[in-house]
CSV table of C-alpha atoms and ligand atoms in Angstrom, one decimal:
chain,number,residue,atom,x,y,z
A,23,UNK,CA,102.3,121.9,118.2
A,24,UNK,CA,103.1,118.7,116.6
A,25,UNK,CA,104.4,115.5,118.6
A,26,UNK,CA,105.4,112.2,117.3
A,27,UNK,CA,103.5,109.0,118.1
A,28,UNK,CA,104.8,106.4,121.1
A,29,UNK,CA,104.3,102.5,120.7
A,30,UNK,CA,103.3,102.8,124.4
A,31,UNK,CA,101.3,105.0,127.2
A,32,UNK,CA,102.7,106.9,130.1
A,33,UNK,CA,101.9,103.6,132.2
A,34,UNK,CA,103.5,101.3,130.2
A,35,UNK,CA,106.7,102.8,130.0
A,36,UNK,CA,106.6,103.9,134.2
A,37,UNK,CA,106.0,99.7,134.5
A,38,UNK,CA,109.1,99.1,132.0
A,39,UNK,CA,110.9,102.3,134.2
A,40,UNK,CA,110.1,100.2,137.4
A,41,UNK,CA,112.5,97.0,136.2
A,42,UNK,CA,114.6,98.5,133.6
A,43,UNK,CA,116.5,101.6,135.3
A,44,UNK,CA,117.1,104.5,132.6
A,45,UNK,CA,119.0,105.6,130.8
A,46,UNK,CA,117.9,103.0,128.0
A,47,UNK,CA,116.8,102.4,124.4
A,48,UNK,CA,113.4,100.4,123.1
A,49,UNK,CA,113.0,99.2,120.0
A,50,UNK,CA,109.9,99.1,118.8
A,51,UNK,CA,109.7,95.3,116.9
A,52,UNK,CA,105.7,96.0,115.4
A,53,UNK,CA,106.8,99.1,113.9
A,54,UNK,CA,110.5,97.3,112.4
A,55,UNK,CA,108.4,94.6,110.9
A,56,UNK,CA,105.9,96.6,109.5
A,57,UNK,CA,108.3,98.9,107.7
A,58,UNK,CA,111.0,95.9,106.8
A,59,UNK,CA,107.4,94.7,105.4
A,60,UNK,CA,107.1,98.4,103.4
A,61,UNK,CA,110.6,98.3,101.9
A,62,UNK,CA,110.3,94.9,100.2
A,63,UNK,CA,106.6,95.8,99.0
A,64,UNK,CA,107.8,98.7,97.6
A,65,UNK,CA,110.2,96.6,95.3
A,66,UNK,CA,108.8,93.8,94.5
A,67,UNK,CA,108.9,94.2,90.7
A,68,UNK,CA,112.3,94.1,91.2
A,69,UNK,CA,114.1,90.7,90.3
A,70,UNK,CA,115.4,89.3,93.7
A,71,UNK,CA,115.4,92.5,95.6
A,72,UNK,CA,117.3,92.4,99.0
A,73,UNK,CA,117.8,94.9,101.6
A,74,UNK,CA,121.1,93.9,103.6
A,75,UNK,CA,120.9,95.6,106.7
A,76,UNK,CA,123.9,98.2,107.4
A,77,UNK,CA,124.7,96.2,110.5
A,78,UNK,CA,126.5,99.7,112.3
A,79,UNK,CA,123.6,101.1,112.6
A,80,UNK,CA,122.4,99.0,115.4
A,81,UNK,CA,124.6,96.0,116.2
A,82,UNK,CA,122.8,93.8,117.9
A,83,UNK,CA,121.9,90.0,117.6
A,84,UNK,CA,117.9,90.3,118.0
A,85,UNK,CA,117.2,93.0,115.9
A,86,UNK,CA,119.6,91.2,113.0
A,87,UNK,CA,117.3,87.7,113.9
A,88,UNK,CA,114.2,90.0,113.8
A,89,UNK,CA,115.7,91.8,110.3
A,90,UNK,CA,116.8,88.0,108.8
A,91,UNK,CA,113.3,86.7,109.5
A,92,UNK,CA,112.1,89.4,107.3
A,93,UNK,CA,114.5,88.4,104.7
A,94,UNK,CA,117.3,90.7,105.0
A,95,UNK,CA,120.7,90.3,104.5
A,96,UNK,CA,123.7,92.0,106.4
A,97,UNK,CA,125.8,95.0,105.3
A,98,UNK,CA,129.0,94.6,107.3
A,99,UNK,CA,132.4,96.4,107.1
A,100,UNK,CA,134.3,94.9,109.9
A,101,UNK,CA,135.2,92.0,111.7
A,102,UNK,CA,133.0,92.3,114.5
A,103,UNK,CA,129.8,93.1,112.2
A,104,UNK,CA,130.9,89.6,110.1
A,105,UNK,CA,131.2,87.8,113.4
A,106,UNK,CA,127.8,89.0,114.4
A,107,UNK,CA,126.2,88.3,111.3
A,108,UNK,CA,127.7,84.9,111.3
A,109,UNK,CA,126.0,84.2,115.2
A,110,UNK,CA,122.6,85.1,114.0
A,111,UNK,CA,122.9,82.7,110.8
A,112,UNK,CA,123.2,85.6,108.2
A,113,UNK,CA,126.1,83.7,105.9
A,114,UNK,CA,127.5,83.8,102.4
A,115,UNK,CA,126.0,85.8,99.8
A,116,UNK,CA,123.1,87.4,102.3
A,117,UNK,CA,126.4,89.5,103.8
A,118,UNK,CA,127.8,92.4,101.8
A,119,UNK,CA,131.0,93.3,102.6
A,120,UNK,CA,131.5,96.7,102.0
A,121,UNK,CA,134.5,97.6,103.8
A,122,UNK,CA,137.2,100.2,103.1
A,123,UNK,CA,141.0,100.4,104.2
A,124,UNK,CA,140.5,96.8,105.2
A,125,UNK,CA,142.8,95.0,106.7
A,126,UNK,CA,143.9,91.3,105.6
A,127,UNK,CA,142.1,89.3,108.4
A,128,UNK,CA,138.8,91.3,107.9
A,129,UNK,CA,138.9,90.0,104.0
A,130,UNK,CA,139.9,86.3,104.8
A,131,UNK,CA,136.6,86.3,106.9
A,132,UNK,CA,134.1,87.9,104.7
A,133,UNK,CA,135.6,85.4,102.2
A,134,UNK,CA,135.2,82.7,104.3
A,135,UNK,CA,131.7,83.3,105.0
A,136,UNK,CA,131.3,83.3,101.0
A,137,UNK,CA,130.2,87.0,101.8
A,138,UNK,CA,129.8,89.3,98.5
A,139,UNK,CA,132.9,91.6,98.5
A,140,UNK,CA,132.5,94.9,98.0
A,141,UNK,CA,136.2,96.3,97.2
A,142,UNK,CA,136.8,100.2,97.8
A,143,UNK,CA,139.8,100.8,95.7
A,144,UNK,CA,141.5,99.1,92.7
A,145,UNK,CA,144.4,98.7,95.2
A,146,UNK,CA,142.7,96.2,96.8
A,147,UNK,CA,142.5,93.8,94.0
A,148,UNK,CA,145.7,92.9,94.6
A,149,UNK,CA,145.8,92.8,98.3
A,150,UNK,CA,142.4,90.7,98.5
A,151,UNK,CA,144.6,88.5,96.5
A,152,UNK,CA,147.5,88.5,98.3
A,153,UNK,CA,145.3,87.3,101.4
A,154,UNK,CA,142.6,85.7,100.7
A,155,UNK,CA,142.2,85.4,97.1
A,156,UNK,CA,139.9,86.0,94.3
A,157,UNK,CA,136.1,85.3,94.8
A,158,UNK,CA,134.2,83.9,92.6
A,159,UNK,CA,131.8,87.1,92.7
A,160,UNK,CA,132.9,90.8,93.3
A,161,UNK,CA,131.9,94.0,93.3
A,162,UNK,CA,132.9,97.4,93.4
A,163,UNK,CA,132.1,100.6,95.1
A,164,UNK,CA,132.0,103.5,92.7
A,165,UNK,CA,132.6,107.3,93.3
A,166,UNK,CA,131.1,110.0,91.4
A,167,UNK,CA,133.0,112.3,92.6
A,168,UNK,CA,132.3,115.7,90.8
A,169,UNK,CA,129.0,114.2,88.8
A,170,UNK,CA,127.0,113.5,92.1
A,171,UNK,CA,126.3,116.1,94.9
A,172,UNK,CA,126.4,114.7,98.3
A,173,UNK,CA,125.0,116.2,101.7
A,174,UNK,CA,126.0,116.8,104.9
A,175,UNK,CA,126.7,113.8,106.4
A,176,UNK,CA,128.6,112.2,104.0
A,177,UNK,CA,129.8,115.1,102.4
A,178,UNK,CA,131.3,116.1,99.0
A,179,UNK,CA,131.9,112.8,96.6
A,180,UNK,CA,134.6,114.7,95.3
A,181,UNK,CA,136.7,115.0,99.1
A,182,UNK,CA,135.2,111.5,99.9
A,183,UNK,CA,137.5,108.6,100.7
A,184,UNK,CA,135.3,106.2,99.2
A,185,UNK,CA,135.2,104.2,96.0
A,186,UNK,CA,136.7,104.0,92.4
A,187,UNK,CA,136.6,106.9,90.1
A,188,UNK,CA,135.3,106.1,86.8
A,189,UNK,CA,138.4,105.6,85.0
A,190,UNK,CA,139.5,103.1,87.4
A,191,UNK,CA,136.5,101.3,87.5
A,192,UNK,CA,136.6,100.2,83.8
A,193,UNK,CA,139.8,98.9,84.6
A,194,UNK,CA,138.8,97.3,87.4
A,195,UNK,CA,136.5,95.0,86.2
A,196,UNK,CA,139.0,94.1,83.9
A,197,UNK,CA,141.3,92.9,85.9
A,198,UNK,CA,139.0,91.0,87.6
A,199,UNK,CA,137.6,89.3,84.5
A,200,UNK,CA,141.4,88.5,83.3
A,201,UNK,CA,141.6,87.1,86.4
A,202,UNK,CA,138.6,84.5,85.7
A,203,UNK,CA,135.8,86.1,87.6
A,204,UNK,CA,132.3,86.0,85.5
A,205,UNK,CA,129.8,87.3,88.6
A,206,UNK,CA,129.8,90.7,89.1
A,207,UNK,CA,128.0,93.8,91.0
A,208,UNK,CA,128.2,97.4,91.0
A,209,UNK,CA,127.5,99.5,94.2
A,210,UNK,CA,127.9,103.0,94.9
A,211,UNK,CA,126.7,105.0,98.5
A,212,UNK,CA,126.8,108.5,98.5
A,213,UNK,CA,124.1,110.4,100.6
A,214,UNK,CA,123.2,109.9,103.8
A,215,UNK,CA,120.0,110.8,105.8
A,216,UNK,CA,118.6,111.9,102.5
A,217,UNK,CA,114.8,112.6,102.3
A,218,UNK,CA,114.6,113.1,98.7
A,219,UNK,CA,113.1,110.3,96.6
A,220,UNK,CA,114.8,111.5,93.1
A,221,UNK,CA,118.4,111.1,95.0
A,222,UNK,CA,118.0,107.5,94.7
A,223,UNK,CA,116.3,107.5,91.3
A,224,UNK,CA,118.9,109.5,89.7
A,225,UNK,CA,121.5,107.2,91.7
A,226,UNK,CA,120.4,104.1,90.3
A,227,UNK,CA,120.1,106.0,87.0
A,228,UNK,CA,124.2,106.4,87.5
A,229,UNK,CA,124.3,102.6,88.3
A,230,UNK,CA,122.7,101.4,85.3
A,231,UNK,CA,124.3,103.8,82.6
A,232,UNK,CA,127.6,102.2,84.0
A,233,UNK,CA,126.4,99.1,83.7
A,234,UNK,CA,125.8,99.1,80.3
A,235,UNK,CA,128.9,101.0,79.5
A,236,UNK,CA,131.3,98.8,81.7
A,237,UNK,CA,129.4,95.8,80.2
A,238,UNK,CA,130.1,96.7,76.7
A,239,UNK,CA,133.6,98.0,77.1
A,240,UNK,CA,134.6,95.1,79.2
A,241,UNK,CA,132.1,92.2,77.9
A,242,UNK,CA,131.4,91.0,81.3
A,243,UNK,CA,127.7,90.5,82.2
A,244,UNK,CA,126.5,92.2,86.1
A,245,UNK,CA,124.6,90.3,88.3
A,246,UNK,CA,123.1,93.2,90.3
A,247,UNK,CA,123.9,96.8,91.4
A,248,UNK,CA,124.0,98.1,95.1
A,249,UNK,CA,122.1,101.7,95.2
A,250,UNK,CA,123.6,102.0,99.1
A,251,UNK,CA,121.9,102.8,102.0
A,252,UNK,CA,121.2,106.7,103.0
A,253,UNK,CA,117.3,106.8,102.6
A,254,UNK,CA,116.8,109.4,105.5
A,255,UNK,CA,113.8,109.4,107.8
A,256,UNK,CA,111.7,112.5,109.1
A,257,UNK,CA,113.5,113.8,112.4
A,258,UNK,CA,111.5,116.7,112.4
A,259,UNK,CA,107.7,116.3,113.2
A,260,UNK,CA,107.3,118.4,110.3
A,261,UNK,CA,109.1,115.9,107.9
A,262,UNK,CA,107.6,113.4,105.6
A,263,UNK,CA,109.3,109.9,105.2
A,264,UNK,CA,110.7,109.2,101.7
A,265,UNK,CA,107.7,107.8,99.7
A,266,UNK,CA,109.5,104.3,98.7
A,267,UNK,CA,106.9,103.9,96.1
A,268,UNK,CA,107.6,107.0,94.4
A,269,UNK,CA,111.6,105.8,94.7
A,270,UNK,CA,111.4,102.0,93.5
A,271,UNK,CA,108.7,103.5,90.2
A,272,UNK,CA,111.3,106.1,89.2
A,273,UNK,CA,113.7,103.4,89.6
A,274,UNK,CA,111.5,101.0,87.3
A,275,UNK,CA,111.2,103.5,84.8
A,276,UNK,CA,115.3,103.6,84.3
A,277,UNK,CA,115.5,100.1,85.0
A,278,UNK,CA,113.0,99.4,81.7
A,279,UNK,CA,115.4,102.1,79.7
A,280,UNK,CA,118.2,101.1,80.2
A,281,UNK,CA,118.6,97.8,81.4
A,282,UNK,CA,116.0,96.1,79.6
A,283,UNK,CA,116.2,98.3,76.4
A,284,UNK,CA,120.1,97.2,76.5
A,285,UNK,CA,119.1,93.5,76.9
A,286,UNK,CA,120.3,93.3,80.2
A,287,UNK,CA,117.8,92.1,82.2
A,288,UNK,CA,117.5,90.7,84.9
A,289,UNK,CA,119.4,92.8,87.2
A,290,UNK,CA,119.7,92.9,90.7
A,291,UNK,CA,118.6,95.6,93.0
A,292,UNK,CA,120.1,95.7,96.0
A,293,UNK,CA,120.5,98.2,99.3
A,294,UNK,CA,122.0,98.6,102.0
A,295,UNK,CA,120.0,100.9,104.3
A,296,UNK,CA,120.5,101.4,108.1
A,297,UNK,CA,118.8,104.3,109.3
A,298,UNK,CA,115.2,104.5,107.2
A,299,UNK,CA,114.8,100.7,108.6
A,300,UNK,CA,115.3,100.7,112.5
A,301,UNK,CA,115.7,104.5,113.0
A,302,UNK,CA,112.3,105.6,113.9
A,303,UNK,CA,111.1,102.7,116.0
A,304,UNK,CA,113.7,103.0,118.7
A,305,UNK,CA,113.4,105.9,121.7
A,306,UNK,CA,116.2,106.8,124.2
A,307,UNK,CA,114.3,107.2,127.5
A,308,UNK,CA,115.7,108.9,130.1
A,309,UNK,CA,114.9,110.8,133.2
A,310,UNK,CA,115.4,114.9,134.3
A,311,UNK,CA,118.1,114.8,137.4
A,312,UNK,CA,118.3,118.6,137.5
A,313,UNK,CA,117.2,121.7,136.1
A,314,UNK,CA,119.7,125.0,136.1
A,315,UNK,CA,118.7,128.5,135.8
A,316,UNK,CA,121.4,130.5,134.8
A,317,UNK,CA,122.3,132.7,131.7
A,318,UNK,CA,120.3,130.4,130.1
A,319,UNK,CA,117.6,127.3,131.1
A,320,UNK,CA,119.0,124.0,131.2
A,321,UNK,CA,117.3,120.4,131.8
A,322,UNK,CA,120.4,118.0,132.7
A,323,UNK,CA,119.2,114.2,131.9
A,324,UNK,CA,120.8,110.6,133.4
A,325,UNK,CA,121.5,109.9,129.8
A,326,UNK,CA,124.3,111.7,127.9
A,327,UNK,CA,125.5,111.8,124.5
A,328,UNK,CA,127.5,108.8,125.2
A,329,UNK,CA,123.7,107.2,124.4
A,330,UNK,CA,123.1,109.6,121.3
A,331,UNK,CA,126.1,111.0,120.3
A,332,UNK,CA,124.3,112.8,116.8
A,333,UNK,CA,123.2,115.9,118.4
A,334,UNK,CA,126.4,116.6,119.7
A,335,UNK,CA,128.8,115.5,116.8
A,336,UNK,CA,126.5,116.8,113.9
A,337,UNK,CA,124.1,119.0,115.5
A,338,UNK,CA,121.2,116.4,114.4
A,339,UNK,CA,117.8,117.0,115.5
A,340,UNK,CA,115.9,114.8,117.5
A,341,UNK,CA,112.9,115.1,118.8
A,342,UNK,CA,112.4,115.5,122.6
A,343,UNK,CA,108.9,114.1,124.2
A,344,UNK,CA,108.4,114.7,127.8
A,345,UNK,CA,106.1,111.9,128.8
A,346,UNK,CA,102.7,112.8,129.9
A,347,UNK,CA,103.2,116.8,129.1
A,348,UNK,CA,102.5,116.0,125.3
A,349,UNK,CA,99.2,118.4,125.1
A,350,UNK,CA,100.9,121.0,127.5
A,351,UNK,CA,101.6,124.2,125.6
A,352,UNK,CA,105.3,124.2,125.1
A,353,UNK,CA,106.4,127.6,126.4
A,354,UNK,CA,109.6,127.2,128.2
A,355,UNK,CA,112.9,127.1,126.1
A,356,UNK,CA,115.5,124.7,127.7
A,357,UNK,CA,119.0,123.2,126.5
A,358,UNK,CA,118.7,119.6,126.8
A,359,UNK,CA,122.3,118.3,128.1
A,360,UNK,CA,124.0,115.4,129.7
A,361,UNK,CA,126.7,115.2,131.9
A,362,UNK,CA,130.1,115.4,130.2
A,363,UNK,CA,132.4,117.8,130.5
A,364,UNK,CA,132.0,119.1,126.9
A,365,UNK,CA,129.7,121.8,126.3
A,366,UNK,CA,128.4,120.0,123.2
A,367,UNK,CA,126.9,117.4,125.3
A,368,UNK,CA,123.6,119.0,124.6
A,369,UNK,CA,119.9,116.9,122.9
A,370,UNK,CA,118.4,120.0,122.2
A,371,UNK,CA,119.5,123.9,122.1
A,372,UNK,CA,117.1,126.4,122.6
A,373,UNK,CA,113.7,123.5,122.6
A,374,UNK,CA,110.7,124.9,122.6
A,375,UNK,CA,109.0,122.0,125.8
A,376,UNK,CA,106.5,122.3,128.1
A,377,UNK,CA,107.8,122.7,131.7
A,378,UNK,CA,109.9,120.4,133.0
A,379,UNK,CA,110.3,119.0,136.4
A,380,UNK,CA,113.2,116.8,138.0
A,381,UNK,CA,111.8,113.2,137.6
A,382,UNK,CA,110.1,113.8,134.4
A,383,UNK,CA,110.9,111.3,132.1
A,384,UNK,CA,112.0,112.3,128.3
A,385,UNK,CA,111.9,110.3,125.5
A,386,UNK,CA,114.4,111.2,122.6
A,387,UNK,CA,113.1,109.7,119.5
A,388,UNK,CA,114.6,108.3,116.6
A,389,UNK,CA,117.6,106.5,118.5
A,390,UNK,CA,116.7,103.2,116.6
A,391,UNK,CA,119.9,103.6,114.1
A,392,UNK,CA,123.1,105.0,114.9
A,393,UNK,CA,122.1,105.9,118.7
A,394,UNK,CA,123.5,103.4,120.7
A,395,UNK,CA,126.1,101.9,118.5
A,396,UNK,CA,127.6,105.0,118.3
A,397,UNK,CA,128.4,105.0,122.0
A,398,UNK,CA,131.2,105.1,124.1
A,399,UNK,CA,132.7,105.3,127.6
A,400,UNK,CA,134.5,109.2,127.7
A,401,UNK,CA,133.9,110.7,130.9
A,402,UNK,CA,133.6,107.1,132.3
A,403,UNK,CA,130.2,106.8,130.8
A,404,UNK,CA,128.6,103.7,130.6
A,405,UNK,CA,126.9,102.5,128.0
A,406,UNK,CA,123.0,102.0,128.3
A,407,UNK,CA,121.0,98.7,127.7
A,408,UNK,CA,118.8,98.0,124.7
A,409,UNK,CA,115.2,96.7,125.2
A,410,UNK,CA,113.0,95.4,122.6
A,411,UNK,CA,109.2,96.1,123.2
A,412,UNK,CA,107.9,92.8,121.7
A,413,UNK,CA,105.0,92.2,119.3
A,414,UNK,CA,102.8,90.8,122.2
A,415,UNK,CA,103.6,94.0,124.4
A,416,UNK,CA,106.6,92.4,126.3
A,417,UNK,CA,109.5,93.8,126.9
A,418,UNK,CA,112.8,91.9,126.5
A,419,UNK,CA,116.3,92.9,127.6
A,420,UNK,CA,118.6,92.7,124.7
A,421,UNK,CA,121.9,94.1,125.8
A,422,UNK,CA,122.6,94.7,129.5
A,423,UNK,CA,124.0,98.3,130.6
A,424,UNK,CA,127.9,97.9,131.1
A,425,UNK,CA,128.9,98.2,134.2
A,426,UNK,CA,132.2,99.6,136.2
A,427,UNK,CA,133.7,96.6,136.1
A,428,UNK,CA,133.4,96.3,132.3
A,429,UNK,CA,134.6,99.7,132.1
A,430,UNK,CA,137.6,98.5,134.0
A,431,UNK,CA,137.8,95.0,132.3
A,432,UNK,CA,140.9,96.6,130.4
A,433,UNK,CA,142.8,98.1,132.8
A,434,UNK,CA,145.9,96.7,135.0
A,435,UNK,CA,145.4,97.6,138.6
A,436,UNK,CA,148.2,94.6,139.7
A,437,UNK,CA,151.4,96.9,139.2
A,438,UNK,CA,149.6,99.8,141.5
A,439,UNK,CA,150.2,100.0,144.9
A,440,UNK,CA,147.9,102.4,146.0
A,441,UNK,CA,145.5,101.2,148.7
A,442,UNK,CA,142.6,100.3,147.4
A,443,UNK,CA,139.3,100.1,149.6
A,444,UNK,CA,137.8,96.5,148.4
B,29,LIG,C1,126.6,103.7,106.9
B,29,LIG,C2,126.5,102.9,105.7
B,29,LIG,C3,125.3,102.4,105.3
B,29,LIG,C4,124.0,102.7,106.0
B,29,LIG,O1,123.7,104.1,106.0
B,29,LIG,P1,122.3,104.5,106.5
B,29,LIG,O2,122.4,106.0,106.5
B,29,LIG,O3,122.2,104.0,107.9
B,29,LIG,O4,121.2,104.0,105.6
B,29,LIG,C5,125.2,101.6,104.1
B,29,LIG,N1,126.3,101.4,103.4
B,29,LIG,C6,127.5,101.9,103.8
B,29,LIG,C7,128.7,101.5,102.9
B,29,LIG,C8,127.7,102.6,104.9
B,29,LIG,O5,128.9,103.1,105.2
């Protein structure tokens, strides 16, 4: 039986229990660092690499401060994520704004910030002048549509609402160089939670044969190209991570034939990855509240998938610890669930665990990205607070749980006359 490694013992975690009620997440700030660490290793032959974190993945202000001191940038495609990146200090061209069916203010912003824009459609030229006007830098989001598979996630390129074909791309950056603009960068993002290494090899591959058609055909000269995020991390015990090394030397390889052969160098190499960077280092902890025995065995939890909402919405694996019961052989088979009324409110079907008691505390692992961001209050649910287990073994709260009252923050109670106990 395999298991997957904890950044801290049965003890620890009871102690953190004791003052921080679960549900909650941890993030795991050793393991962040060492892998932001990995990531800009990996492509350091690369002419002023950056990594701008996808800021959805996990929104929140110390693991941005924790990702800028590492020298990462911030992917944001809203308002919110701009005004977060803006609080922690990540400003002007360290933000990529890679939005799509902006609206007007969202664009003023990003421009205000001097954020790189990332435009979605050739539509857009026009409205990001209308608004907020023409940067001095821009970029464009392409889509392959029938010449690039996708996966699951993300889906097909081809019924993706996403990007520029490759017609309008050309024309694009036309436009944009009629219109006086001489910096320019070409992004694309078409896999997610993607383990294999030659996806990204043969997507930067795309990148650069565009780039040296675009920059013939057009005579405009690119500054960089953004390969996306999507670099998928190993759920499964049985999974590998994606070697990085093998990804940026493959990527080297069609960087020297085509970019430098073309006398195009230097180029840029830019990503945007959420998941591969935070993903595995944050755990949803939770505790068992009841077991049922009925047609089938279930193990209800205090945390539900308003705290991890990918089980239920893609049927995602994630791996399920019970604390303390790791060398116990794992002969029971138990659904996992929370407590909404939907049936897919479920961690696990059919888990092979070891037997579980009420109390036992579970750790769901791999909540580090799109776990808690992803939340929200159906059912009433309240939304859980983050902890960051510190280098120097503290833990910090980083986001308080909501509460009732925030729950109710939006409601108007003044025009009911019901009697109200208070
Ligand atoms: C979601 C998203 C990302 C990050 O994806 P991960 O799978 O978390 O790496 C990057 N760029 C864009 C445009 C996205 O929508």
């Amino acid at each position: 039986m395999t298991t997957k490694r904890l950044p801290f013992t049965k003890e620890q975690l009871e102690a953190i229990i004791e003052q921080y009620p679960t549900p909650f997440h941890i993030y795991d700030e050793r393991g962040i660092r060492a892998n932001a660490k990995r990531l800009t290793q990996a492509f350091s032959w690369v002419p002023g690499f950056k990594e701008y974190f996808a800021v959805k993945a996990t929104p929140n202000p110390y693991l941005l401060n924790i990702l800028k001191e590492e020298g990462f940038g911030a992917d944001c495609s809203s308002l919110p994520e701009l005004l977060l990146a803006e609080r922690v200090g990540i400003v002007g061209e360290d933000i990529m704004f890679t939005s799509n069916d902006t609206p007007a203010e969202e664009f003023r912003k990003a421009m205000e910030l001097g954020a790189i824009i990332n435009l979605d459609d050739i539509s857009h030229i026009a409205y990001l002048e209308e608004h907020a006007g023409i940067p001095e830098l821009i970029c464009f989001r392409y889509n392959p549509g029938p010449l690039k598979q996708g996966n699951a996630i993300i889906g097909n390129p081809e019924e993706a609402k996403y990007g520029l074909t490759r017609k309008q791309l050309f024309e694009a950056y036309q436009i944009m160089k009629e219109k006086g603009v001489k910096r320019f960068g070409l992004h694309t993002m078409v896999a997610s939670n993607e383990l294999d290494p030659n996806y990204f090899v043969e997507t930067a591959r795309i990148l650069f044969e565009l780039v040296v058609e675009i920059s013939k055909e057009v005579g405009i000269k690119f500054e960089f190209i953004n390969i996306g995020g999507g670099i998928g991390i190993p759920y499964r015990p049985e999974q590998q991570p994606v070697n990085l090394e093998t990804v940026s030397q493959g990527i080297k390889k069609a960087y020297e034939e085509l970019i430098v052969a073309n006398g195009l160098a230097p180029l840029r190499i830019v990503m945007e990855n959420g998941r591969m960077i935070t993903g595995p280092y944050g755990y949803l902890v939770a505790k068992v509240l009841h077991k049922k025995e009925i047609y089938k065995n279930y193990v209800g939890l205090d945390a539900c998938m308003a705290n991890l909402m990918r089980p239920g919405m893609y049927g995602a694996y994630h791996h399920i610890t019970v604390v303390g019961k790791e060398d116990w052989p794992h002969d029971r088979i138990y659904d996992v669930t929370g407590s909404l009324c939907e049936n897919n409110d479920k961690f696990a079907i059919d888990r092979n665990l070891p037997e579980i008691n009420r109390n036992d505390i579970v750790i769901i692992h791999d909540t580090g990205a799109h776990g808690h961001a992803m939340g929200f209050n159906y059912n009433g649910k309240l939304r859980s607070a983050e902890l960051l287990l510190k280098e120097d073994g503290t833990v910090q709260l980083i986001r308080r749980a909501e509460t009732i009252d925030d729950l109710f923050a939006t409601l108007d109670f003044s025009g009911i006359k019901a009697v109200v106990a208070k």
